Amino acid sequence: MEYGLINIINFFIVFFLLAPNIIFMKAIRFKEEKCKSKIILLTEQITRYACMILMVIPFVTKQFAFVSVNMFIVFIFGVPACLILYYIFWILYVKDMTYFKATVLAVLPTAIFLVTGISLMHIPLIVCALIFGASHIYVTRVNHR
């Protein structure tokens, strides 16, 4: 495994994904977990952490590299756009916790993981992102009924 600039960038992307969860956690009153499916909850957590790890560590591949210039452009504009939207929706969500805002907050990390995985053709990240997205959106839907 070789590490380079992409690993460092991806580390900061993961950091910026986690930051609002920590910052806004105090502002949000804790809601009871309505999703009772242990399998879905476990799948969500395992794939969440797998995505974060796979963003930084190039498993199955020697080194992260963009598939093409076009994929680099998609990554360089798509990920920051998703992060900016993620912060905006966190601020909006803290003010008024609606199902729509919660769903956007579930979709945006998935989009970041997918854009990164596709841009780097990192198949394990793509697979984990798809599973994480499905389980995270499901849990969000159940919790906001």
Short mmCIF file of C-alpha atoms in Angstrom, two decimals:
data_model
loop_
_atom_site.label_atom_id
_atom_site.label_comp_id
_atom_site.label_asym_id
_atom_site.label_seq_id
_atom_site.Cartn_x
_atom_site.Cartn_y
_atom_site.Cartn_z
CA MET A 1 0.00 0.00 0.00
CA GLU A 2 1.19 3.43 -0.90
CA TYR A 3 -0.11 6.59 0.68
CA GLY A 4 -0.27 9.94 -1.02
CA LEU A 5 -2.14 13.21 -1.26
CA ILE A 6 -5.48 11.51 -1.98
CA ASN A 7 -5.29 9.63 1.34
CA ILE A 8 -4.69 12.90 3.20
CA ILE A 9 -7.53 14.66 1.36
CA ASN A 10 -9.88 11.76 2.09
CA PHE A 11 -8.86 11.80 5.76
CA PHE A 12 -9.94 15.44 5.97
CA ILE A 13 -13.18 14.67 4.12
CA VAL A 14 -13.98 12.02 6.75
CA PHE A 15 -13.03 14.48 9.50
CA PHE A 16 -15.34 17.14 8.05
CA LEU A 17 -18.14 14.56 7.77
CA LEU A 18 -17.80 13.70 11.45
CA ALA A 19 -17.39 17.25 12.77
CA PRO A 20 -21.03 18.40 12.52
CA ASN A 21 -22.21 15.20 14.21
CA ILE A 22 -20.03 16.10 17.19
CA ILE A 23 -20.74 19.85 17.10
CA PHE A 24 -24.51 19.62 16.75
CA MET A 25 -25.04 16.59 18.98
CA LYS A 26 -25.35 18.88 22.00
CA ALA A 27 -27.96 21.02 20.25
CA ILE A 28 -30.17 18.07 19.37
CA ARG A 29 -32.26 16.47 22.02
CA PHE A 30 -31.61 12.75 22.01
CA LYS A 31 -34.44 10.85 20.39
CA GLU A 32 -35.19 7.25 21.12
CA GLU A 33 -34.03 4.72 18.51
CA LYS A 34 -37.28 3.61 16.86
CA CYS A 35 -35.60 1.20 14.46
CA LYS A 36 -35.73 -2.13 16.25
CA SER A 37 -33.99 -4.23 13.58
CA LYS A 38 -30.64 -5.14 15.11
CA ILE A 39 -29.41 -6.43 11.72
CA ILE A 40 -30.15 -3.13 9.97
CA LEU A 41 -28.61 -1.09 12.79
CA LEU A 42 -25.51 -3.29 12.85
CA THR A 43 -25.23 -3.16 9.05
CA GLU A 44 -25.50 0.62 9.13
CA GLN A 45 -22.74 0.96 11.75
CA ILE A 46 -20.37 -1.58 10.17
CA THR A 47 -20.67 -0.06 6.71
CA ARG A 48 -20.42 3.49 8.09
CA TYR A 49 -17.04 2.73 9.66
CA ALA A 50 -15.98 0.62 6.67
CA CYS A 51 -16.66 3.59 4.36
CA MET A 52 -14.64 5.93 6.56
CA ILE A 53 -11.72 3.49 6.70
CA LEU A 54 -11.89 2.72 2.98
CA MET A 55 -11.82 6.46 2.21
CA VAL A 56 -8.36 6.68 3.78
CA ILE A 57 -6.75 3.25 3.43
CA PRO A 58 -6.39 1.81 -0.09
CA PHE A 59 -7.49 -1.78 0.56
CA VAL A 60 -7.47 -4.10 -2.48
CA THR A 61 -5.47 -1.55 -4.42
CA LYS A 62 -1.87 -0.46 -4.06
CA GLN A 63 -2.56 3.25 -4.26
CA PHE A 64 -5.48 5.59 -4.82
CA ALA A 65 -5.57 7.07 -8.32
CA PHE A 66 -8.33 8.76 -10.26
CA VAL A 67 -9.72 6.79 -13.17
CA SER A 68 -9.66 9.80 -15.49
CA VAL A 69 -9.40 13.57 -15.55
CA ASN A 70 -13.20 13.72 -15.73
CA MET A 71 -13.51 11.63 -12.56
CA PHE A 72 -11.01 13.92 -10.85
CA ILE A 73 -13.16 16.92 -11.83
CA VAL A 74 -16.29 15.17 -10.52
CA PHE A 75 -14.47 14.45 -7.24
CA ILE A 76 -12.93 17.91 -6.83
CA PHE A 77 -16.29 19.66 -7.32
CA GLY A 78 -18.77 17.01 -6.18
CA VAL A 79 -17.35 16.20 -2.76
CA PRO A 80 -16.92 19.83 -1.58
CA ALA A 81 -20.43 20.63 -2.87
CA CYS A 82 -21.84 17.70 -0.87
CA LEU A 83 -19.88 18.76 2.23
CA ILE A 84 -21.15 22.34 1.99
CA LEU A 85 -24.72 21.09 1.60
CA TYR A 86 -24.16 18.72 4.51
CA TYR A 87 -23.21 21.61 6.81
CA ILE A 88 -26.08 23.76 5.56
CA PHE A 89 -28.58 20.98 6.20
CA TRP A 90 -27.14 20.30 9.66
CA ILE A 91 -27.74 23.94 10.56
CA LEU A 92 -31.26 23.79 9.14
CA TYR A 93 -31.93 20.46 10.86
CA VAL A 94 -30.92 21.76 14.29
CA LYS A 95 -33.45 24.60 13.88
CA ASP A 96 -36.27 22.34 12.68
CA MET A 97 -35.86 18.56 12.68
CA THR A 98 -37.95 17.47 9.70
CA TYR A 99 -37.94 14.15 7.90
CA PHE A 100 -36.80 15.79 4.66
CA LYS A 101 -33.75 17.38 6.28
CA ALA A 102 -32.89 14.15 8.08
CA THR A 103 -33.10 12.26 4.79
CA VAL A 104 -30.82 14.77 3.07
CA LEU A 105 -28.37 14.31 5.97
CA ALA A 106 -28.51 10.55 5.34
CA VAL A 107 -28.07 10.86 1.56
CA LEU A 108 -25.16 13.34 1.45
CA PRO A 109 -22.54 11.17 3.24
CA THR A 110 -23.58 8.30 0.99
CA ALA A 111 -23.09 10.54 -2.04
CA ILE A 112 -19.64 11.56 -0.80
CA PHE A 113 -18.62 7.92 -0.30
CA LEU A 114 -20.02 6.97 -3.72
CA VAL A 115 -18.43 9.87 -5.62
CA THR A 116 -15.09 9.06 -4.02
CA GLY A 117 -15.42 5.33 -4.68
CA ILE A 118 -16.46 5.78 -8.29
CA SER A 119 -13.82 8.45 -8.95
CA LEU A 120 -11.11 6.12 -7.66
CA MET A 121 -12.79 2.91 -8.94
CA HIS A 122 -12.52 1.66 -5.36
CA ILE A 123 -15.01 -1.23 -5.55
CA PRO A 124 -15.06 -2.08 -1.81
CA LEU A 125 -15.89 1.57 -1.04
CA ILE A 126 -18.65 1.62 -3.66
CA VAL A 127 -20.21 -1.57 -2.27
CA CYS A 128 -20.00 -0.37 1.34
CA ALA A 129 -21.40 3.04 0.37
CA LEU A 130 -24.42 1.46 -1.33
CA ILE A 131 -25.14 -0.79 1.66
CA PHE A 132 -24.53 2.06 4.11
CA GLY A 133 -26.79 4.38 2.13
CA ALA A 134 -29.67 1.90 2.02
CA SER A 135 -29.44 1.07 5.72
CA HIS A 136 -28.85 4.68 6.84
CA ILE A 137 -31.81 5.98 4.85
CA TYR A 138 -34.00 3.15 6.19
CA VAL A 139 -33.02 3.90 9.81
CA THR A 140 -33.62 7.62 9.22
CA ARG A 141 -37.06 6.89 7.78
CA VAL A 142 -38.06 4.66 10.70
CA ASN A 143 -36.70 7.11 13.31
CA HIS A 144 -38.60 10.06 11.85
CA ARG A 145 -42.02 8.47 11.61
#
